[in-house]
Amino acid sequence: MAAMDDEKAIDLVTKKRKLQNEEEACHQIETRANLGNMDIVGVLNDNPREKCLFLHTKISGDDAVVLMEKTPFDTKTLTQLISQDTSLKETLKNDIYSTFETHLPYHLNVVKTTLIHPATAKHLSKYRQQKTFAICETEEMYKNVTKPFLQEQKFSIQWVYNILDKKSESDRIVFEDACPKDGFVLLPDMKWNRKDLSQLYLVAIVHNRDILSLRDLNHTHLPMLNNILHKGMEAIRKQFTVMPSKLRVYVHYQPSYHHFHVHFTHLDLDAPGFEADRAHLLQDIIDNITIKSDYYQKKSIVFKLRECDGLYIKYKESRYFN
Ligand code: M7G
């Protein structure tokens, strides 16, 4: 028994080391890239509270989206943060209160950048700050407006097929159940830097290519859903030592990408899209379908749309709009 535990511990250390090496390799690739080859077209979104800036740029005439986000503090670097290498310029002093403009050592001043290139009009719309509206989609509205729209307008999911076919990110896969009907691939979400466990964010992508969204689920999908919930949580416990009680496991409706997938995030992370008008807990989905197989075909579902979303425009033109 002790030998088994030792083996598991060694396995975990090897995996962690592999992850660190990958991160270092990623870092080296990033340091070789530069942003000098693009022209700025405009700001899509500038959010001071979340400390992120989304830009529309052009690279060799093609549209691109650049997402820049200040990374959280890393408590492992405290001694470098509070050191003589950090310079402070006083901006206010009053009694016991002072504020400073602070310049951190170069290597602590990291911004995570995501580049989408070439970007489509849908990418530009996805990241542009816009007014939002709630839609209460009935069974009939789904059939008459949403489903026909999705069939003609689906966002490209080539990146999903690249993952399932092992053409991209195969070295990042944390767990796979290869069953074509009930299986899935679990891997770090693009939003996670794979360093900070309190920001942990993984995504489980199913092998079944026929499920557009929550709306398509019924009792025949229960083995797949239970598989994802239990095997996904177990894989995260093993690889990252994050317990199931620290995880939030959910599905978006509407998702951006219409190939069924499940989000696994750390409970302490305020992930974008965890609002009541977008996230559906996987455990609730399993229970609802167990009670009534066609629950998600019959249920009215409230979700948020933005004013430039194609689906919002379709609803505006439809007889359901008020
Ligand atoms: P969603 O519910 O369809 O929409 O989730 P959202 O993007 O509006 O949340 C798709 C999830 O897949 C998101 O959490 C994305 O960050 C993630 N994602 C998107 N892309 C293009 C990639 C990718 O290329 N690789 C990985 N690992 N994750 C991605």
Coordinates of C-alpha atoms and ligand atoms in Angstrom, one line a residue:
M1 CA 0.0 0.0 0.0
A2 CA 2.8 2.4 1.0
A3 CA 4.7 1.5 -2.2
M4 CA 1.6 2.3 -4.3
D5 CA 1.3 5.7 -2.6
D6 CA 5.0 6.4 -3.2
E7 CA 4.5 5.5 -6.9
K8 CA 1.5 7.9 -7.1
A9 CA 3.6 10.6 -5.5
I10 CA 6.4 10.1 -7.9
D11 CA 4.0 10.1 -10.8
L12 CA 2.5 13.4 -9.6
V13 CA 6.0 15.0 -9.2
T14 CA 7.0 13.9 -12.7
K15 CA 3.7 15.3 -14.1
K16 CA 4.3 18.6 -12.2
R17 CA 7.9 18.8 -13.5
K18 CA 6.6 18.1 -17.1
L19 CA 4.1 21.0 -16.6
Q20 CA 6.9 23.3 -15.4
N21 CA 9.1 22.4 -18.4
E22 CA 6.2 23.0 -20.7
E23 CA 5.6 26.4 -19.1
E24 CA 9.2 27.3 -19.5
A25 CA 9.1 26.2 -23.2
C26 CA 6.0 28.3 -23.7
H27 CA 7.7 31.3 -22.0
Q28 CA 10.6 31.0 -24.4
I29 CA 8.3 30.9 -27.4
E30 CA 6.5 34.0 -26.1
T31 CA 9.7 36.0 -25.5
R32 CA 10.6 35.4 -29.2
A33 CA 7.2 36.8 -30.4
N34 CA 6.6 40.5 -30.5
L35 CA 3.6 42.8 -31.1
G36 CA 5.4 45.2 -33.3
N37 CA 4.0 43.7 -36.5
M38 CA 0.5 44.9 -36.0
D39 CA -1.5 48.1 -36.4
I40 CA -4.0 49.2 -33.8
V41 CA -7.5 49.7 -35.3
G42 CA -9.3 50.4 -32.0
V43 CA -10.2 49.4 -28.4
L44 CA -12.9 46.7 -28.2
N45 CA -13.1 46.8 -24.4
D46 CA -11.2 48.4 -21.6
N47 CA -12.1 47.2 -18.2
P48 CA -10.2 48.9 -15.3
R49 CA -11.8 46.7 -12.6
E50 CA -10.8 43.4 -14.3
K51 CA -7.5 45.0 -15.5
C52 CA -7.9 43.9 -19.1
L53 CA -7.8 45.6 -22.5
F54 CA -9.2 44.0 -25.7
L55 CA -7.9 45.5 -28.9
H56 CA -8.8 45.2 -32.6
T57 CA -5.6 45.2 -34.7
K58 CA -4.5 44.3 -38.2
I59 CA -1.7 41.9 -39.1
S60 CA -0.7 42.1 -42.8
G61 CA -4.1 43.4 -43.6
D62 CA -6.0 40.7 -41.6
D63 CA -8.2 41.5 -38.6
A64 CA -6.8 40.3 -35.3
V65 CA -8.0 40.4 -31.7
V66 CA -5.5 41.0 -28.9
L67 CA -6.6 40.3 -25.3
M68 CA -4.3 41.7 -22.6
E69 CA -4.9 40.9 -19.0
K70 CA -2.8 41.8 -15.9
T71 CA -1.9 38.6 -14.1
P72 CA -2.7 38.2 -10.4
F73 CA 0.0 38.5 -7.7
D74 CA 1.9 35.3 -7.0
T75 CA 2.5 34.9 -3.2
K76 CA 5.6 32.8 -4.0
T77 CA 7.4 35.9 -5.1
L78 CA 6.7 38.0 -2.0
T79 CA 10.4 38.6 -1.2
Q80 CA 11.0 39.9 -4.7
L81 CA 7.9 42.0 -4.6
I82 CA 8.7 43.7 -1.3
S83 CA 12.4 44.5 -2.0
Q84 CA 14.7 47.3 -3.0
D85 CA 14.1 46.4 -6.6
T86 CA 10.5 47.7 -6.3
S87 CA 10.5 51.5 -6.6
L88 CA 7.7 53.6 -5.0
K89 CA 6.8 57.2 -6.0
E90 CA 4.6 58.8 -3.4
T91 CA 1.3 60.2 -4.8
L92 CA -0.4 61.0 -1.5
K93 CA 0.4 61.5 2.2
N94 CA -2.1 62.4 4.8
D95 CA -1.6 61.5 8.5
I96 CA -1.1 57.7 8.6
Y97 CA -2.3 57.2 4.9
S98 CA 0.1 57.1 1.9
T99 CA -0.4 55.9 -1.7
F100 CA 2.4 55.2 -4.3
E101 CA 2.8 54.6 -7.9
T102 CA 4.7 51.4 -7.8
H103 CA 7.2 50.0 -10.4
L104 CA 7.8 46.3 -9.9
P105 CA 10.8 44.3 -11.1
Y106 CA 10.5 43.5 -14.8
H107 CA 9.8 39.8 -14.3
L108 CA 6.9 40.4 -11.9
N109 CA 5.2 42.8 -14.2
V110 CA 3.5 40.2 -16.4
V111 CA 0.5 40.6 -18.7
K112 CA -1.2 37.6 -20.2
T113 CA -1.8 38.1 -23.9
T114 CA -4.1 36.0 -26.1
L115 CA -3.9 36.6 -29.9
I116 CA -6.7 35.5 -32.3
H117 CA -5.5 35.8 -35.9
P118 CA -7.1 35.9 -38.4
A119 CA -10.1 37.0 -36.4
T120 CA -13.6 36.9 -37.9
A121 CA -16.4 39.5 -37.4
K122 CA -17.8 37.2 -34.7
H123 CA -14.6 37.3 -32.7
L124 CA -14.6 41.1 -32.9
S125 CA -18.2 41.1 -31.8
K126 CA -17.5 38.6 -29.0
Y127 CA -14.9 40.8 -27.4
R128 CA -16.5 44.2 -28.0
Q129 CA -18.2 46.0 -25.1
Q130 CA -21.9 46.1 -25.8
K131 CA -25.3 46.5 -24.2
T132 CA -26.8 43.2 -23.0
F133 CA -30.4 41.9 -23.0
A134 CA -32.1 38.9 -21.4
I135 CA -34.0 36.5 -23.6
C136 CA -36.4 33.9 -22.1
E137 CA -36.2 31.2 -24.8
T138 CA -39.2 28.8 -24.9
E139 CA -39.2 25.5 -26.6
E140 CA -41.0 27.1 -29.6
M141 CA -38.5 30.0 -29.8
Y142 CA -35.6 27.5 -29.7
K143 CA -37.2 25.6 -32.6
N144 CA -38.1 28.6 -34.7
V145 CA -35.3 31.1 -34.1
T146 CA -32.3 29.8 -32.2
K147 CA -31.8 26.4 -33.8
P148 CA -32.1 27.6 -37.4
F149 CA -29.8 30.4 -36.6
L150 CA -27.2 28.1 -35.1
Q151 CA -27.4 25.7 -38.1
E152 CA -26.5 28.5 -40.5
Q153 CA -24.2 30.6 -38.3
K154 CA -22.2 28.3 -36.1
F155 CA -19.0 29.8 -34.8
S156 CA -16.0 27.8 -36.3
I157 CA -15.1 24.9 -33.9
Q158 CA -12.0 23.8 -35.8
W159 CA -10.0 24.3 -32.6
V160 CA -12.2 21.7 -30.9
Y161 CA -11.7 19.1 -33.7
N162 CA -7.9 19.8 -33.5
I163 CA -8.0 18.9 -29.8
L164 CA -10.1 15.8 -30.4
D165 CA -8.0 14.7 -33.3
K166 CA -4.7 15.4 -31.4
K167 CA -3.6 18.0 -33.9
S168 CA -3.3 20.7 -31.2
E169 CA -2.7 20.8 -27.5
S170 CA -2.2 17.0 -27.2
D171 CA 0.7 17.5 -24.8
R172 CA -1.7 19.4 -22.5
I173 CA -4.3 16.7 -22.1
V174 CA -4.9 15.9 -18.5
F175 CA -7.3 13.0 -19.0
E176 CA -9.1 11.2 -21.8
D177 CA -11.9 8.7 -22.0
A178 CA -11.7 7.6 -25.6
C179 CA -15.2 6.1 -25.9
P180 CA -16.7 7.8 -29.1
K181 CA -20.2 7.9 -27.4
D182 CA -19.6 8.7 -23.7
G183 CA -15.9 9.8 -23.7
F184 CA -14.3 13.2 -23.5
V185 CA -10.9 15.0 -23.4
L186 CA -10.1 17.1 -20.3
L187 CA -7.4 19.8 -20.7
P188 CA -6.6 23.3 -19.4
D189 CA -8.8 26.0 -20.8
M190 CA -7.1 28.8 -22.8
K191 CA -8.1 31.2 -20.1
W192 CA -5.8 29.5 -17.4
N193 CA -2.1 30.2 -17.1
R194 CA -1.7 26.7 -15.7
K195 CA 0.3 28.1 -12.8
D196 CA -2.1 29.5 -10.2
L197 CA -4.3 26.7 -8.8
S198 CA -6.8 29.1 -7.3
Q199 CA -7.5 30.2 -10.9
L200 CA -7.7 26.6 -12.1
Y201 CA -9.8 26.3 -15.3
L202 CA -10.1 23.2 -17.3
V203 CA -12.6 22.2 -20.1
A204 CA -13.9 18.8 -20.9
I205 CA -14.7 18.4 -24.6
V206 CA -16.9 15.4 -25.6
H207 CA -16.1 13.0 -28.4
N208 CA -19.7 12.9 -29.6
R209 CA -19.9 15.6 -32.3
D210 CA -23.7 15.7 -32.5
I211 CA -24.6 17.7 -29.4
L212 CA -25.0 21.4 -30.1
S213 CA -25.8 22.5 -26.5
L214 CA -27.7 21.8 -23.3
R215 CA -30.9 21.8 -25.4
D216 CA -29.9 18.5 -27.1
L217 CA -29.4 16.5 -23.8
N218 CA -31.7 13.7 -22.7
H219 CA -31.4 10.5 -20.7
T220 CA -29.3 8.8 -23.4
H221 CA -26.5 11.2 -22.5
L222 CA -26.5 10.4 -18.7
P223 CA -23.6 7.9 -18.9
M224 CA -21.5 10.6 -20.7
L225 CA -22.5 13.4 -18.3
N226 CA -21.8 11.2 -15.2
N227 CA -18.5 10.1 -16.8
I228 CA -17.4 13.8 -17.2
L229 CA -18.4 14.8 -13.7
H230 CA -16.8 11.9 -11.9
K231 CA -13.8 11.1 -14.0
G232 CA -13.1 14.8 -14.6
M233 CA -13.1 15.6 -10.8
E234 CA -11.0 12.5 -10.1
A235 CA -8.4 13.5 -12.8
I236 CA -8.1 17.0 -11.4
R237 CA -7.7 15.7 -7.8
K238 CA -4.9 13.4 -9.0
Q239 CA -3.1 15.8 -11.2
F240 CA -3.5 19.1 -9.4
T241 CA -4.5 18.0 -5.8
V242 CA -7.6 20.2 -6.0
M243 CA -10.5 18.3 -4.3
P244 CA -13.9 17.9 -5.8
S245 CA -15.3 20.1 -3.0
K246 CA -13.2 23.0 -4.4
L247 CA -14.6 22.7 -7.9
R248 CA -17.4 24.3 -9.8
V249 CA -18.5 22.2 -12.8
Y250 CA -20.9 23.7 -15.3
V251 CA -22.1 24.3 -18.8
H252 CA -22.8 27.6 -20.6
Y253 CA -26.1 28.3 -22.3
Q254 CA -25.7 29.9 -24.7
P255 CA -22.1 28.8 -25.3
S256 CA -19.9 30.5 -27.7
Y257 CA -18.9 27.2 -29.4
H258 CA -21.6 24.8 -30.2
H259 CA -19.9 21.5 -29.5
F260 CA -20.8 20.2 -26.1
H261 CA -18.2 20.9 -23.4
V262 CA -18.1 21.3 -19.7
H263 CA -16.2 24.0 -17.6
F264 CA -14.3 23.0 -14.5
T265 CA -13.2 26.0 -12.4
H266 CA -11.8 26.5 -9.0
L267 CA -14.6 27.6 -6.5
D268 CA -12.6 30.7 -5.6
L269 CA -12.4 31.9 -9.2
D270 CA -14.9 34.5 -10.4
A271 CA -14.8 33.1 -13.9
P272 CA -16.5 35.2 -16.6
G273 CA -19.8 33.4 -17.5
F274 CA -20.6 32.1 -14.1
E275 CA -23.7 34.3 -13.9
A276 CA -27.1 32.8 -13.2
D277 CA -28.1 33.8 -16.8
R278 CA -25.4 31.6 -18.4
A279 CA -24.1 28.8 -16.1
H280 CA -25.9 25.5 -15.5
L281 CA -24.3 23.2 -12.9
L282 CA -23.5 19.8 -14.3
Q283 CA -25.0 18.1 -11.2
D284 CA -28.3 19.9 -11.7
I285 CA -28.3 18.9 -15.4
I286 CA -27.9 15.3 -14.5
D287 CA -30.6 15.4 -11.8
N288 CA -33.1 17.3 -14.1
I289 CA -32.6 14.8 -16.9
T290 CA -32.9 11.8 -14.5
I291 CA -36.2 13.2 -13.3
K292 CA -37.5 14.1 -16.8
S293 CA -35.6 12.9 -19.9
D294 CA -36.9 15.8 -22.2
Y295 CA -36.4 18.5 -19.4
Y296 CA -34.0 20.6 -21.6
Q297 CA -36.2 20.3 -24.7
K298 CA -39.3 21.6 -22.7
K299 CA -37.8 24.1 -20.3
S300 CA -37.8 27.9 -20.9
I301 CA -34.2 29.0 -20.5
V302 CA -33.1 32.6 -19.8
F303 CA -29.9 33.8 -21.3
K304 CA -28.1 37.0 -22.1
L305 CA -27.4 38.3 -25.6
R306 CA -25.3 41.4 -26.7
E307 CA -26.7 43.9 -29.1
C308 CA -24.3 43.0 -31.9
D309 CA -24.9 39.2 -31.5
G310 CA -26.4 37.7 -34.7
L311 CA -28.9 35.8 -32.5
Y312 CA -30.0 39.0 -30.8
I313 CA -30.6 40.6 -34.2
K314 CA -32.6 37.5 -35.3
Y315 CA -34.8 37.8 -32.1
K316 CA -35.2 41.5 -32.7
E317 CA -36.6 40.8 -36.2
S318 CA -38.8 37.9 -34.9
R319 CA -42.4 38.0 -33.6
Y320 CA -41.1 37.0 -30.2
F321 CA -39.4 40.4 -29.6
N322 CA -41.1 42.9 -27.2
Ligands
M7G1 P1 -18.0 28.6 -24.2 O1 -19.0 28.2 -23.1 O2 -18.4 28.0 -25.6 O3 -17.9 30.1 -24.4 O4 -16.6 28.0 -23.7 P2 -17.0 31.2 -23.8 O5 -15.7 31.2 -24.6 O6 -17.7 32.5 -24.1 O7 -16.8 31.0 -22.3 C1 -15.6 27.7 -24.5 C2 -14.4 27.5 -23.6 O8 -13.3 27.1 -24.4 C3 -13.9 28.9 -23.0 O9 -13.7 28.7 -21.6 C4 -12.7 29.2 -23.8 O10 -11.7 29.9 -23.0 C5 -12.1 27.8 -24.2 N1 -11.3 27.9 -25.4 C6 -11.6 28.5 -26.5 N2 -10.7 28.3 -27.5 C7 -10.6 28.8 -28.8 C8 -9.8 27.4 -26.9 C9 -8.6 26.8 -27.4 O11 -8.1 26.9 -28.5 N3 -8.0 25.9 -26.5 C10 -8.4 25.7 -25.2 N4 -7.7 24.9 -24.4 N5 -9.5 26.3 -24.8 C11 -10.2 27.1 -25.6

